[in-house]
């Protein structure tokens, strides 16, 4: 299929105007399988042909006025080659030693080849904590912005020699590449792999597998045989690439899955030619639009667990309201307060959020809630959740029911309701594992599912609103106040 014209970016962020001078930003991730190959004797060596072709593609993009950030794996593999190891170490110390030995070899290779096309490069070695801490997140973003202004190609890699407790923290850099794309508000993220497309099944084992050209919703994919890489030198696989794609698209970044052996396919996808590879269409989350850099930061945070929510909680997320504890069904992981988790509805991730409580606290509160389910001998409906929402608690409710008809001392008068309202929070403060009624502020919840975004649009349409309600956290109010004061 012939090129149909240059693919337009999903958006044109005003922040980038002074950085890109009108060009697009592309993040290209290459893995060990793209950088290394076997010689005629089966021994591993650097794949100079692949690397040189990739650099030519980057040079062509730079000549068009676009900017490229290269996210590169390969330090451990290069270290093994440098020190003559026949296989990748399995213990942490050995991997870190190989990364320390191989990173300099990898950067020297890039320096020499980029110099041929008159391009300068800069090395950034980062770890997950650089995304977890908002100040460090901003520092990474500022550094990359300045390198782009200078016309330098940033080469990003995880600092494998210091990474702990293992070297696959980012999923062979696929996830880190997606985080970087969200960080810099990129137009495209390209993930190099060893196949031309994403397929309906593993094409290496299933001859009936068919290519998938366009993906509108990553969560809707049903693909068999998504296993990790079989390469003895790499750590990632197709599953990690789908996770990376899901992060990128909800940050408004187009994502392309291309064959690393044919880097020219990158230009084909940018030009709109579907034969270039699988195109994951960008769908900017409305919450990223509303929360700006804070929203992008949440998307870039490593997930520390999962929280399953019920229909009422899902509806609250769609409407842009706070997530309440009463709508939480289960919690898994080992997260602490203010860590990011996936919000799951009916088994599928619909959003990411910063939670105000720890996993242990929520699990303990859920157990107590289950153990304390009231049983009404008369078979009457239990209105506990409704009364909680109004600030009226179960003990007071039972007390009132023990009174007689109108005029009894247990009557719920306006004054009584006011008194109960003033007592709100007593239950929450009892015990060391108490959970706040608001589990996550709305401004700390970012929709990630295309299906959820579509449903949120329907909710807005039904309420004749142009935007979702966003119950702001104290931090969000402080952010908005600081913007006003500095305007």
XYZ file of C-alpha atoms in Angstrom:
487
model
C 0.000 0.000 0.000
C 1.328 3.420 -0.934
C 1.919 6.129 1.606
C -1.218 8.177 2.211
C 0.394 11.196 3.822
C 2.028 12.071 7.106
C 0.086 10.892 10.153
C -0.997 13.868 12.194
C -0.235 13.966 15.918
C -3.016 13.276 18.379
C -2.628 16.755 19.818
C -0.373 19.764 19.758
C 0.558 20.570 23.367
C 1.333 24.253 23.886
C 4.156 23.396 26.315
C 6.171 21.874 23.493
C 6.180 24.979 21.291
C 9.515 26.229 22.635
C 11.007 22.734 22.607
C 10.207 21.201 19.217
C 9.956 24.306 16.964
C 6.989 22.670 15.239
C 8.415 19.175 14.794
C 7.041 15.954 16.185
C 8.611 13.907 18.974
C 9.175 10.188 18.436
C 10.299 7.731 21.101
C 11.917 4.616 19.618
C 12.597 1.606 21.813
C 15.012 -1.083 20.646
C 15.735 -4.283 22.529
C 18.621 -6.662 22.825
C 17.250 -8.881 20.034
C 17.535 -5.914 17.640
C 21.067 -4.995 18.732
C 22.624 -8.464 18.840
C 22.747 -11.269 16.279
C 24.481 -14.599 15.654
C 27.530 -14.969 13.426
C 28.095 -17.923 11.090
C 29.363 -20.003 14.019
C 26.336 -19.226 16.203
C 28.241 -16.839 18.470
C 26.605 -13.563 19.498
C 27.842 -10.271 18.069
C 26.630 -6.700 17.624
C 24.158 -6.366 14.739
C 25.885 -3.434 13.043
C 23.588 -3.593 10.024
C 20.424 -3.168 12.102
C 21.915 -0.409 14.234
C 23.229 1.514 11.215
C 19.847 1.334 9.446
C 18.113 2.544 12.597
C 20.454 5.514 12.843
C 19.811 6.386 9.206
C 16.069 6.455 9.934
C 16.650 8.724 12.929
C 18.835 11.017 10.817
C 16.081 11.237 8.167
C 13.529 12.194 10.824
C 15.859 14.867 12.186
C 16.266 16.348 8.696
C 12.475 16.702 8.498
C 12.538 18.714 11.718
C 11.317 15.928 14.002
C 13.010 14.880 17.227
C 13.870 11.382 18.410
C 14.443 9.893 21.841
C 16.076 6.466 21.660
C 15.300 4.059 24.505
C 17.861 1.289 24.245
C 18.321 -2.002 26.047
C 21.432 -4.088 25.518
C 23.875 -3.149 28.268
C 23.829 -6.609 29.864
C 24.118 -8.340 26.476
C 26.996 -6.085 25.428
C 28.722 -6.763 28.735
C 28.478 -10.501 28.118
C 30.083 -10.051 24.704
C 32.791 -7.778 26.087
C 33.753 -10.240 28.811
C 33.297 -13.359 26.689
C 30.341 -14.926 28.518
C 28.405 -17.521 26.545
C 25.087 -16.921 28.305
C 23.352 -14.228 30.319
C 24.007 -14.388 34.095
C 21.054 -15.442 36.229
C 22.038 -13.873 39.551
C 21.531 -10.179 40.309
C 25.203 -9.410 40.954
C 26.244 -10.969 37.665
C 23.628 -9.003 35.696
C 24.650 -5.753 37.338
C 28.326 -6.429 36.610
C 27.551 -7.167 32.946
C 25.473 -3.967 32.716
C 28.323 -1.903 34.157
C 30.777 -3.440 31.685
C 28.456 -3.268 28.690
C 26.947 0.218 29.002
C 30.184 1.955 27.995
C 30.587 -0.404 25.007
C 26.984 0.274 23.937
C 27.343 4.066 24.164
C 30.660 4.020 22.307
C 28.963 2.119 19.485
C 26.152 4.675 19.334
C 28.580 7.618 19.537
C 30.649 6.333 16.597
C 27.696 5.529 14.344
C 25.726 8.716 15.065
C 28.862 10.772 14.375
C 28.808 9.412 10.790
C 25.438 11.151 10.193
C 26.545 14.315 12.050
C 24.320 13.809 15.077
C 25.284 14.183 18.718
C 23.942 11.890 21.443
C 23.574 12.098 25.210
C 23.174 9.291 27.734
C 20.465 9.213 30.422
C 20.538 6.316 32.889
C 17.382 6.291 34.989
C 15.550 4.065 37.462
C 11.908 3.727 38.437
C 12.342 6.070 41.375
C 12.984 8.846 38.844
C 9.346 8.457 37.781
C 7.933 7.789 41.264
C 9.221 11.057 42.720
C 7.537 14.063 41.118
C 10.561 16.349 41.531
C 12.833 13.827 39.825
C 10.141 13.262 37.195
C 10.251 16.975 36.383
C 14.052 16.924 36.366
C 14.145 14.125 33.765
C 11.603 15.983 31.659
C 13.560 19.235 31.873
C 16.796 17.496 30.869
C 15.217 15.839 27.834
C 13.543 19.105 26.807
C 16.876 20.919 26.836
C 18.609 18.165 24.847
C 15.867 18.372 22.211
C 16.294 22.157 22.014
C 20.003 21.597 21.401
C 19.333 19.094 18.624
C 20.885 16.225 20.576
C 19.474 12.677 20.458
C 18.855 11.475 24.051
C 19.638 7.777 24.547
C 17.761 6.463 27.576
C 18.400 3.215 29.391
C 17.589 1.855 32.802
C 20.526 2.072 35.195
C 20.865 -1.715 35.275
C 24.066 -1.689 37.312
C 22.181 -0.148 40.255
C 18.667 -1.498 39.673
C 17.214 -3.574 42.503
C 15.923 -6.076 43.295
C 16.006 -7.310 39.671
C 16.821 -6.009 36.204
C 13.380 -6.378 34.634
C 11.794 -3.543 36.603
C 10.607 -1.847 33.431
C 9.872 -4.985 31.399
C 12.926 -4.823 29.132
C 12.516 -1.053 28.876
C 9.169 -1.303 27.059
C 7.315 0.202 30.001
C 10.037 2.786 30.549
C 9.750 3.822 26.902
C 5.999 4.318 27.333
C 6.584 6.303 30.516
C 9.125 8.458 28.666
C 6.664 9.034 25.810
C 3.994 10.157 28.283
C 6.551 12.306 30.096
C 7.613 14.320 27.037
C 4.159 14.403 25.360
C 5.478 12.476 22.367
C 3.539 12.005 19.141
C 4.705 8.431 18.511
C 6.155 5.546 20.483
C 7.748 2.785 18.394
C 8.443 -0.620 19.942
C 10.880 -2.765 17.952
C 10.243 -6.488 17.972
C 11.177 -9.546 15.866
C 7.902 -9.746 13.877
C 6.229 -7.433 11.357
C 2.929 -7.052 13.226
C 0.935 -7.985 16.259
C -0.851 -11.211 15.296
C -4.024 -12.976 16.401
C -1.756 -15.764 17.709
C 1.946 -16.544 17.856
C 2.967 -16.740 14.157
C 5.983 -18.893 15.052
C 3.771 -21.710 16.307
C 0.389 -21.049 14.660
C 0.378 -20.836 10.824
C -3.200 -19.504 10.863
C -2.186 -16.348 12.770
C -3.300 -13.163 11.022
C -1.751 -9.691 11.287
C -3.535 -6.943 13.194
C -3.057 -3.605 11.462
C -4.897 -1.209 13.789
C -5.795 -1.473 17.471
C -8.328 0.979 18.873
C -8.621 -0.554 22.341
C -5.763 -2.604 23.831
C -8.050 -3.982 26.553
C -10.292 -5.621 23.944
C -7.474 -7.705 22.423
C -7.802 -11.491 22.660
C -4.479 -13.024 21.686
C -3.225 -16.504 22.490
C 0.391 -17.391 23.209
C 1.709 -14.106 24.615
C 4.898 -15.409 26.166
C 8.131 -13.699 27.071
C 11.070 -13.393 24.694
C 12.868 -16.628 23.908
C 16.149 -14.786 23.430
C 18.905 -15.795 25.810
C 20.030 -12.165 25.970
C 16.727 -10.292 26.389
C 14.061 -10.060 29.085
C 10.932 -8.689 27.380
C 8.148 -10.107 25.252
C 4.933 -9.206 23.468
C 2.951 -8.996 26.704
C 5.160 -6.177 28.015
C 4.754 -4.337 24.711
C 0.965 -4.415 25.042
C 1.251 -3.000 28.547
C 3.515 -0.249 27.215
C 1.096 0.478 24.369
C -1.817 0.819 26.799
C 0.132 3.412 28.824
C 1.120 5.377 25.740
C -2.238 5.579 23.977
C -4.150 6.982 26.963
C -1.422 9.652 27.232
C -2.313 10.704 23.678
C 0.656 8.965 22.045
C 0.309 6.864 18.873
C 2.115 3.548 19.325
C 3.651 1.479 16.543
C 4.833 -2.122 16.768
C 7.528 -2.589 14.100
C 10.094 -5.181 13.072
C 13.443 -4.076 14.496
C 15.238 -5.691 11.561
C 13.480 -3.245 9.222
C 13.557 0.150 10.967
C 12.385 1.853 7.759
C 8.912 0.695 8.759
C 8.922 3.499 11.319
C 8.732 6.072 8.536
C 5.955 4.088 6.858
C 3.744 4.214 9.945
C 4.378 7.933 10.431
C 3.355 8.462 6.797
C 0.108 6.553 7.363
C 1.079 3.341 5.562
C -0.492 0.469 7.485
C 2.027 -2.009 6.083
C 4.633 -0.481 8.378
C 3.388 -2.391 11.418
C 0.604 -2.504 13.987
C -0.744 0.942 14.874
C -2.225 1.448 18.344
C -4.341 4.567 17.939
C -3.855 7.330 20.485
C -6.813 8.136 22.708
C -5.904 10.924 25.121
C -7.545 10.343 28.493
C -9.843 13.240 29.465
C -8.218 13.132 32.887
C -4.780 13.804 31.381
C -6.297 16.826 29.653
C -7.789 17.989 32.941
C -4.853 17.266 35.240
C -1.970 17.989 32.847
C 1.462 17.020 34.103
C -0.031 15.487 37.273
C -2.043 13.087 35.126
C 0.987 12.156 33.028
C 2.952 11.564 36.198
C 0.307 9.112 37.480
C 0.427 7.235 34.159
C 4.217 7.015 34.446
C 4.162 5.648 37.999
C 4.964 1.953 38.505
C 1.884 0.005 39.555
C 2.034 -1.356 43.095
C -1.227 -3.300 43.090
C -4.806 -3.712 41.890
C -8.105 -2.630 43.403
C -11.357 -4.127 42.169
C -14.379 -1.821 42.274
C -18.098 -2.491 42.006
C -20.630 -0.960 39.585
C -21.207 2.077 41.819
C -17.473 2.718 42.043
C -17.093 2.370 38.278
C -19.915 4.870 37.791
C -18.173 7.286 40.170
C -14.947 6.991 38.172
C -16.830 7.644 34.923
C -18.445 10.759 36.390
C -15.151 12.062 37.718
C -16.076 11.659 41.373
C -14.068 10.439 44.348
C -13.745 6.681 44.862
C -15.288 5.669 48.198
C -14.348 2.690 50.343
C -17.873 1.282 50.209
C -17.362 0.712 46.442
C -14.136 -1.306 46.850
C -14.490 -5.084 46.433
C -10.929 -6.418 46.721
C -7.343 -5.192 46.962
C -4.163 -7.011 45.986
C -0.478 -6.145 45.945
C 1.711 -4.541 48.555
C 1.025 -0.837 48.019
C 1.379 1.918 50.567
C -0.574 5.204 50.713
C 0.046 7.517 47.721
C 1.226 4.694 45.471
C -0.359 3.996 42.075
C -2.695 1.060 41.515
C -4.850 -0.232 38.677
C -8.584 0.176 39.230
C -10.298 -2.917 37.870
C -13.963 -3.348 36.958
C -15.247 -6.762 35.892
C -11.697 -8.048 35.541
C -10.410 -5.256 33.272
C -8.302 -2.210 34.106
C -10.357 0.957 33.640
C -8.195 3.544 35.391
C -5.077 4.208 37.439
C -5.158 6.001 40.746
C -3.154 7.174 43.721
C -4.718 5.599 46.806
C -4.903 7.242 50.219
C -4.699 3.914 52.092
C -2.386 0.929 52.058
C -3.281 -2.486 50.678
C -3.034 -4.009 54.174
C -5.398 -1.396 55.618
C -7.959 -1.860 52.866
C -7.790 -5.664 53.094
C -8.253 -5.516 56.859
C -11.175 -3.103 56.563
C -12.783 -5.302 53.896
C -12.511 -8.327 56.208
C -14.099 -6.399 59.078
C -16.845 -5.205 56.756
C -17.549 -8.768 55.644
C -17.543 -10.096 59.240
C -19.892 -7.337 60.414
C -22.600 -7.736 57.752
C -25.865 -6.992 59.632
C -28.617 -9.598 59.488
C -32.191 -8.359 59.734
C -34.399 -11.042 61.249
C -37.457 -9.415 59.693
C -35.960 -9.697 56.248
C -35.930 -5.930 55.792
C -33.543 -4.294 53.314
C -30.260 -3.180 54.895
C -29.719 0.533 54.254
C -26.231 0.640 55.810
C -24.405 1.935 52.731
C -27.021 4.605 52.076
C -26.905 5.759 55.679
C -23.107 5.872 55.628
C -23.208 8.115 52.582
C -25.480 10.515 54.483
C -23.200 10.521 57.510
C -25.583 8.385 59.595
C -23.874 5.327 61.039
C -25.121 1.840 61.771
C -25.138 2.089 65.573
C -27.270 5.221 65.507
C -29.557 3.613 62.935
C -30.104 0.583 65.143
C -30.696 2.835 68.150
C -33.373 4.681 66.227
C -35.089 1.445 65.193
C -35.322 0.369 68.837
C -37.512 3.425 69.547
C -41.272 3.373 68.989
C -43.450 5.449 66.636
C -43.272 9.237 66.155
C -42.348 10.996 69.373
C -40.092 8.244 70.713
C -36.723 9.360 72.033
C -35.027 7.589 69.130
C -36.735 9.754 66.506
C -34.370 11.022 63.794
C -35.053 14.718 64.027
C -33.076 17.333 62.134
C -31.095 18.088 65.289
C -30.280 14.405 65.754
C -29.062 14.095 62.158
C -26.899 17.201 62.665
C -25.340 15.657 65.777
C -24.615 12.436 63.920
C -23.039 14.418 61.106
C -20.667 16.046 63.584
C -19.652 12.589 64.804
C -18.657 11.496 61.291
C -15.157 10.060 61.178
C -15.227 8.394 64.582
C -15.410 4.941 63.008
C -12.607 5.795 60.578
C -10.222 6.765 63.357
C -10.710 3.580 65.375
C -7.890 1.059 65.044
C -4.491 1.227 63.382
C -5.765 -0.155 60.081
C -8.597 2.320 59.550
C -9.441 3.341 56.005
C -10.589 6.783 54.939
C -14.080 6.927 53.436
C -12.486 8.529 50.337
C -10.029 5.924 49.034
C -8.898 8.015 46.038
C -9.552 11.635 45.139
C -11.054 12.147 41.687
C -8.130 14.346 40.650
C -5.837 11.378 41.377
C -7.781 8.980 39.105
C -6.864 8.707 35.403
C -9.035 6.763 32.966
C -6.918 4.334 30.926
C -9.503 2.166 29.163
C -10.852 3.324 25.805
C -14.148 1.628 26.660
C -14.352 3.579 29.922
C -13.541 6.814 28.081
C -16.378 6.125 25.652
C -18.789 5.463 28.526
C -17.632 8.642 30.263
C -18.493 10.583 27.105
C -21.984 9.062 27.141
C -22.380 10.098 30.777
C -21.388 13.666 29.872
C -23.810 13.640 26.973
C -26.690 12.422 29.133
C -26.023 15.157 31.691
C -25.573 17.838 28.985
C -22.096 18.608 30.306
C -18.953 19.414 28.329
C -16.667 17.926 30.962
C -16.696 15.383 33.754
C -16.989 16.563 37.300
C -13.629 16.437 39.067
C -13.773 16.426 42.860
C -10.437 18.011 43.665
C -8.083 16.732 46.344
C -6.342 19.200 48.666
C -3.198 18.711 46.567
C -5.108 19.525 43.394
C -6.496 22.719 44.914
C -2.960 23.664 45.928
C -1.698 23.017 42.376
C -4.426 25.216 40.895
C -3.750 27.935 43.462
C -0.029 27.930 42.626
C -0.828 28.273 38.909
C -2.972 31.318 39.611
C -0.320 32.899 41.806
C 2.400 32.383 39.209
C 0.338 33.429 36.181
